[in-house]
mmCIF file of C-alpha atoms in Angstrom:
data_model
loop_
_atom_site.group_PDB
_atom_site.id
_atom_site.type_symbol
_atom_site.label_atom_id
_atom_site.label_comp_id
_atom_site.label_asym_id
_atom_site.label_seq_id
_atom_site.Cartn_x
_atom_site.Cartn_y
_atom_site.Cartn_z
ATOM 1 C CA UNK Y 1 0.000 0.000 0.000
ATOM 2 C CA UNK Y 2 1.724 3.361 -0.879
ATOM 3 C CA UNK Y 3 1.061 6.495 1.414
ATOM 4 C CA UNK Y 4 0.393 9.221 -0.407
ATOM 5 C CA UNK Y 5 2.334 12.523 1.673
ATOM 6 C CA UNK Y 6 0.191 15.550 2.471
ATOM 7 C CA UNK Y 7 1.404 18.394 1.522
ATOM 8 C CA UNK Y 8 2.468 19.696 4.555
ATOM 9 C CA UNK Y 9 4.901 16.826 4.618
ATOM 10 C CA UNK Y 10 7.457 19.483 3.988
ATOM 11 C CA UNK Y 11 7.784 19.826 7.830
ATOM 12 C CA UNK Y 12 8.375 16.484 8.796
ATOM 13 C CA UNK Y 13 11.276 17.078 5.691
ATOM 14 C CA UNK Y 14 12.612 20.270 7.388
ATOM 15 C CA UNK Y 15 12.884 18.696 10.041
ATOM 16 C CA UNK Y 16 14.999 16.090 8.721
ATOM 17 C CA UNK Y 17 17.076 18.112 6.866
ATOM 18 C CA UNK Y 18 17.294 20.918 9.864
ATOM 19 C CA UNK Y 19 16.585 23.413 7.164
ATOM 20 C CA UNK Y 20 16.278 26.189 9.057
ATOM 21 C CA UNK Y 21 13.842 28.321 6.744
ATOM 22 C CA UNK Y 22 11.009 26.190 6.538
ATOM 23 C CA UNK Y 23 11.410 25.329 10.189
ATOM 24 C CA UNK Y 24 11.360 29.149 10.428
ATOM 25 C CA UNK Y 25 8.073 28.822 8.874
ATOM 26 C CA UNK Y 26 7.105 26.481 11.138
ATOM 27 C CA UNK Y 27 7.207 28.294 14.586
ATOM 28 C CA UNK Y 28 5.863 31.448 12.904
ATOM 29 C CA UNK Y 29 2.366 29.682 11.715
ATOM 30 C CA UNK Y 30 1.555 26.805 14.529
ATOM 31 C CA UNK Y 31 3.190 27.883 17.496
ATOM 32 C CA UNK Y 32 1.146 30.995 18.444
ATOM 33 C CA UNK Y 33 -1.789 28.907 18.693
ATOM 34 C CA UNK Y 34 -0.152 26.767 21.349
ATOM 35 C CA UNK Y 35 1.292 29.146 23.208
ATOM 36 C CA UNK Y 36 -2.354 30.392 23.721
ATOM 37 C CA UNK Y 37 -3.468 27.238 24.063
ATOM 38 C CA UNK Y 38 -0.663 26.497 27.034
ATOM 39 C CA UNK Y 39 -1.420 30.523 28.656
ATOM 40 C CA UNK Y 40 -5.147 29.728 28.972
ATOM 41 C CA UNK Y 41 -4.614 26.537 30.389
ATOM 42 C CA UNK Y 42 -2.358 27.021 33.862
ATOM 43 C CA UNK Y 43 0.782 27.743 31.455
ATOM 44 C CA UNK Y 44 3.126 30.221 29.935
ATOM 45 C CA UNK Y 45 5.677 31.149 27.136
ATOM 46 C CA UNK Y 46 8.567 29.057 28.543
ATOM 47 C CA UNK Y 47 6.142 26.229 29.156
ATOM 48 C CA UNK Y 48 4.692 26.311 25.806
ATOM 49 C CA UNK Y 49 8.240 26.362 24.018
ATOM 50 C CA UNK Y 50 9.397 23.592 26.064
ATOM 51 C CA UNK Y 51 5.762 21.314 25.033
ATOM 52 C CA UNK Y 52 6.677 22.705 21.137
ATOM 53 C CA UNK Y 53 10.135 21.610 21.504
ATOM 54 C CA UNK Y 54 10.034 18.344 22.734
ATOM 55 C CA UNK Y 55 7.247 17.286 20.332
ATOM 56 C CA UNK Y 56 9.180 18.444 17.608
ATOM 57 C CA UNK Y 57 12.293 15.883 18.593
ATOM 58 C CA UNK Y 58 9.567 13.103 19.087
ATOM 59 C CA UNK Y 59 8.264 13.676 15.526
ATOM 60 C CA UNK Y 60 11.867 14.275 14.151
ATOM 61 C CA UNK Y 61 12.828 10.441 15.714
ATOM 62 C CA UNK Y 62 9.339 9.376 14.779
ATOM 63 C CA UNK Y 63 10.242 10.267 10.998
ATOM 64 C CA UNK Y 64 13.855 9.530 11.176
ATOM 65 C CA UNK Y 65 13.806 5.608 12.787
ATOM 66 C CA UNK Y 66 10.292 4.357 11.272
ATOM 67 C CA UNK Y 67 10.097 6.744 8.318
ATOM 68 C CA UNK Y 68 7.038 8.929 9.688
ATOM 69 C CA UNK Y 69 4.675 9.809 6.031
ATOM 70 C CA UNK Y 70 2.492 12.526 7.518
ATOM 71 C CA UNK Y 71 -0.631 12.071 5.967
ATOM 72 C CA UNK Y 72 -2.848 14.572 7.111
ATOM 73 C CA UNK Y 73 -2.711 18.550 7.737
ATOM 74 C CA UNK Y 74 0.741 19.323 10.118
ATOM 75 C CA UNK Y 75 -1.579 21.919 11.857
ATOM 76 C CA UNK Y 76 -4.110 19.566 13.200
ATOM 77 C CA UNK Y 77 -1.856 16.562 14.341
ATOM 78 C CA UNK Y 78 0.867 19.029 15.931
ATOM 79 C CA UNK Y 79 -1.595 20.863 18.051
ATOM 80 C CA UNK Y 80 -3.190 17.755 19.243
ATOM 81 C CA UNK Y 81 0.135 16.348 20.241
ATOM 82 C CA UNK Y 82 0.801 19.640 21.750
ATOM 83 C CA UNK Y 83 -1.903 19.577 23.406
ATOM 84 C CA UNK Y 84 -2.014 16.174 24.874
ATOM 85 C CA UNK Y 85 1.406 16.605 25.848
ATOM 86 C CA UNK Y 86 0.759 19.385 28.021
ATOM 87 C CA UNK Y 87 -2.380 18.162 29.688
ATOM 88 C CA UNK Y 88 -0.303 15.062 30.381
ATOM 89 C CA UNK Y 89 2.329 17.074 32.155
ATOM 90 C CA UNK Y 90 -0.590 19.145 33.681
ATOM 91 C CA UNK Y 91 -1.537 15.514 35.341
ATOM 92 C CA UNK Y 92 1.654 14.534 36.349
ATOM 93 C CA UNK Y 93 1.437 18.236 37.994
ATOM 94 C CA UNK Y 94 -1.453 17.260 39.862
ATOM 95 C CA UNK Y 95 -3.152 20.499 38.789
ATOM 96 C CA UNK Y 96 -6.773 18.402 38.965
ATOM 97 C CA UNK Y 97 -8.782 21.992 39.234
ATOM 98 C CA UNK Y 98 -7.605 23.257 36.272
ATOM 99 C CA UNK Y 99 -10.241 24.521 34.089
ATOM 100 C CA UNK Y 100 -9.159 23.408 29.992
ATOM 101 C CA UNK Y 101 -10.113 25.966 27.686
ATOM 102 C CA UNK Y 102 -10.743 23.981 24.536
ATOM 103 C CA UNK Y 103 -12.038 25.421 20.954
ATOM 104 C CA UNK Y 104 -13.609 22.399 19.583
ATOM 105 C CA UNK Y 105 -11.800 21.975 16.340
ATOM 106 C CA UNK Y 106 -12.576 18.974 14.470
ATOM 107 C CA UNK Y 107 -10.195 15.882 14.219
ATOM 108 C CA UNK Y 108 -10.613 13.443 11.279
ATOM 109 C CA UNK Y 109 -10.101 10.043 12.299
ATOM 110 C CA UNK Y 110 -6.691 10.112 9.983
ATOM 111 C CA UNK Y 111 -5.739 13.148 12.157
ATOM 112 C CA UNK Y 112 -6.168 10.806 15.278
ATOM 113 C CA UNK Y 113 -4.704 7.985 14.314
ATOM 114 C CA UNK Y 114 -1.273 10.056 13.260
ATOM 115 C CA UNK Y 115 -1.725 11.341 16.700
ATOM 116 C CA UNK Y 116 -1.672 8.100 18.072
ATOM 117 C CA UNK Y 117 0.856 6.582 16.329
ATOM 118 C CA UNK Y 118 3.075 9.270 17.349
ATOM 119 C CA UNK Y 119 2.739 9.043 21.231
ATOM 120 C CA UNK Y 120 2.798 5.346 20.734
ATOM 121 C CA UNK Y 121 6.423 5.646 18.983
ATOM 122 C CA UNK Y 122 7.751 8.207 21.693
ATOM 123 C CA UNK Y 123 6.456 5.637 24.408
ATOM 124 C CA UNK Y 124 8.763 2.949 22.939
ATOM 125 C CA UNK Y 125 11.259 4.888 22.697
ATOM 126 C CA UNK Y 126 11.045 6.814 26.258
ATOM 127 C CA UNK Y 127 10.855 2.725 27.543
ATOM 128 C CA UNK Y 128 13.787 1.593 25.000
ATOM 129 C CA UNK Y 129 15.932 4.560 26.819
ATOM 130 C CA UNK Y 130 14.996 3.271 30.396
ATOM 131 C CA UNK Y 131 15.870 0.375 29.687
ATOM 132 C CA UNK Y 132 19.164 0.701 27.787
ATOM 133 C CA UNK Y 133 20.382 2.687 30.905
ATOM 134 C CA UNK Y 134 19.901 -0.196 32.906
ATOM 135 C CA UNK Y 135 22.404 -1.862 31.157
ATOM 136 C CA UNK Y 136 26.156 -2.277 32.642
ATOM 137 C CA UNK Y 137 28.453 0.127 30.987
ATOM 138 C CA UNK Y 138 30.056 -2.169 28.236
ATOM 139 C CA UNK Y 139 26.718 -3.296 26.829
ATOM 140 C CA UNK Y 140 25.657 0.856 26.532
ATOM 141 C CA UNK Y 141 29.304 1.647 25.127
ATOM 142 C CA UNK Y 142 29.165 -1.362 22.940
ATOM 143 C CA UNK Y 143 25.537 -1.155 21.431
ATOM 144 C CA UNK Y 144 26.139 2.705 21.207
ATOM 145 C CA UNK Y 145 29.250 2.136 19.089
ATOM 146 C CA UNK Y 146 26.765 -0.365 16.664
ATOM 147 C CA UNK Y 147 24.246 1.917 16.003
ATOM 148 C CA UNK Y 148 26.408 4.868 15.163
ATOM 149 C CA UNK Y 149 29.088 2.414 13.401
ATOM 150 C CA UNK Y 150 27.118 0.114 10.932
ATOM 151 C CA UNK Y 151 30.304 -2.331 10.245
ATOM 152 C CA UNK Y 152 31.119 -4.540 12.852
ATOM 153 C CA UNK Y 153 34.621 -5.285 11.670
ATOM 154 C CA UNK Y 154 34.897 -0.687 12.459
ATOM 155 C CA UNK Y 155 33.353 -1.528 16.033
ATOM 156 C CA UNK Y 156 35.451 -3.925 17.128
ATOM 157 C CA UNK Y 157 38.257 -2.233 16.024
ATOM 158 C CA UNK Y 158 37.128 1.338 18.092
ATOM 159 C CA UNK Y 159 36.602 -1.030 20.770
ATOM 160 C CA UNK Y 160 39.661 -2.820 20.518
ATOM 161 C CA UNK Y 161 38.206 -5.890 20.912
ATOM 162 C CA UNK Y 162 38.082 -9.347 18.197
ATOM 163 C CA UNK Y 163 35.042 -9.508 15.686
ATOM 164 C CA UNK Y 164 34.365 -12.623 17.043
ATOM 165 C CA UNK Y 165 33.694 -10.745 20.730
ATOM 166 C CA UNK Y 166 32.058 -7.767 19.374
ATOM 167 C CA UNK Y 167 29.585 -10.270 17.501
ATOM 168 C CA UNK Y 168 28.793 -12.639 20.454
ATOM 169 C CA UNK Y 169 28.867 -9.550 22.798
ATOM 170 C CA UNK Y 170 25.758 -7.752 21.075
ATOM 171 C CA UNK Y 171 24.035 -10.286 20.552
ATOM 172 C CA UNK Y 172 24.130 -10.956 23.936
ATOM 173 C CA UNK Y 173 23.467 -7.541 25.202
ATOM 174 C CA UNK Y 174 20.450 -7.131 22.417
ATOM 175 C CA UNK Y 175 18.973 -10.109 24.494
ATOM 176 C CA UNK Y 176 19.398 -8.528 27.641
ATOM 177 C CA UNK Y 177 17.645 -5.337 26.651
ATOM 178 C CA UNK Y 178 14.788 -7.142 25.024
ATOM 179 C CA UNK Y 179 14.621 -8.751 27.989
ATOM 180 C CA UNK Y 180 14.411 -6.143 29.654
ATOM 181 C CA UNK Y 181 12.115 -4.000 27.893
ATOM 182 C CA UNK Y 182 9.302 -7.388 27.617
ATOM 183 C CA UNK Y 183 9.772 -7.954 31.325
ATOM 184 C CA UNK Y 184 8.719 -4.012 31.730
ATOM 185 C CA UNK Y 185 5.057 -2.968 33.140
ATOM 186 C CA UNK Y 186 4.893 -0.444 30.299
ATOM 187 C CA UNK Y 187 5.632 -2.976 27.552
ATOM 188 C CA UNK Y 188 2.748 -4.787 28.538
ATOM 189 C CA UNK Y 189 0.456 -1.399 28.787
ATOM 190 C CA UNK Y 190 2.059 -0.658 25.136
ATOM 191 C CA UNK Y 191 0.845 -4.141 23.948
ATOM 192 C CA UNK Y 192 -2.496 -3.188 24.756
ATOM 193 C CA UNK Y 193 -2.891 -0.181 22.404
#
């Protein structure tokens, strides 16, 4: 089945590419509306930028590790995940009287399930992070060194270890992780979306 881009896909390319005019773009047309958004709802400037920010480095991973097609209007799906973002941290808070000022805009379904696909992919990777740093030291350094590094022959030698080693050695620390990360509450919750 091919995806067919929106044409606001450009942002998920700027992003990408860090090309700094379009991303210009970017935070001149959608981030005025969540920094009211964030203001009316128990929030400020610094808040806002902070929610914009760290939604933007979800959706640059997103599209960088799983190839992230937006398929839908950027407007839409970045103001919901703005949005839901900050009402999360408004939980975590414990702000439970806060009053949420919400204009009603409508979502398609499309919208929605972008949304959801997104805060599913940062979940897996805010787990996959937990659980790496459990890890001993060697495993991080080693599994670090593969994913920047894609020859193994190049990581054993920064390493200064054999091939043989470097092979058995992530392998063995993949295993750990996984383990790790199945043996994890949230992996279960994550299962059930």
């Amino acid at each position: 089945m091919d995806v067919k881009p929106h044409e606001d896909h450009i942002y998920i390319e700027a992003l990408l590419k860090n090309d700094s005019k379009v991303l210009s773009t970017l935070y001149a047309t959608f981030s005025p509306k969540i920094v009211a958004y964030i203001k009316n709802n128990s929030g400020d400037a610094d808040a806002a930028q902070d929610v914009i920010q760290e939604t933007l480095v979800t959706i640059y991973h997103q599209a960088k590790e799983k190839n992230f097609i937006l398929t839908c209007p950027f407007d839409a799906y970045f103001f919901l995940l703005c949005k839901r973002r900050w009402l999360n941290e408004l939980k975590k808070r414990g702000n439970n009287r806060v009053t949420i000022i919400d204009d009603v805009t409508s979502i398609s379904e499309e919208q929605e399930q972008q949304v959801e696909e997104t805060e599913i992919f940062e979940k897996q990777h805010q787990l996959f992070e937990l659980k790496f740093k459990e890890l001993g030291e060697k495993c991080q350094e080693l599994l670090k060194a593969t994913f920047k590094i894609k020859s193994m022959e190049e990581v054993a030698d920064f390493l200064g270890v054999t091939y043989g080693y470097a092979r058995k050695k992530k392998s063995q620390c993949m295993g750990k992780l996984t383990q790790l990360v199945k043996n994890s509450n949230e992996f279960n919750q994550l299962k059930a979306y």
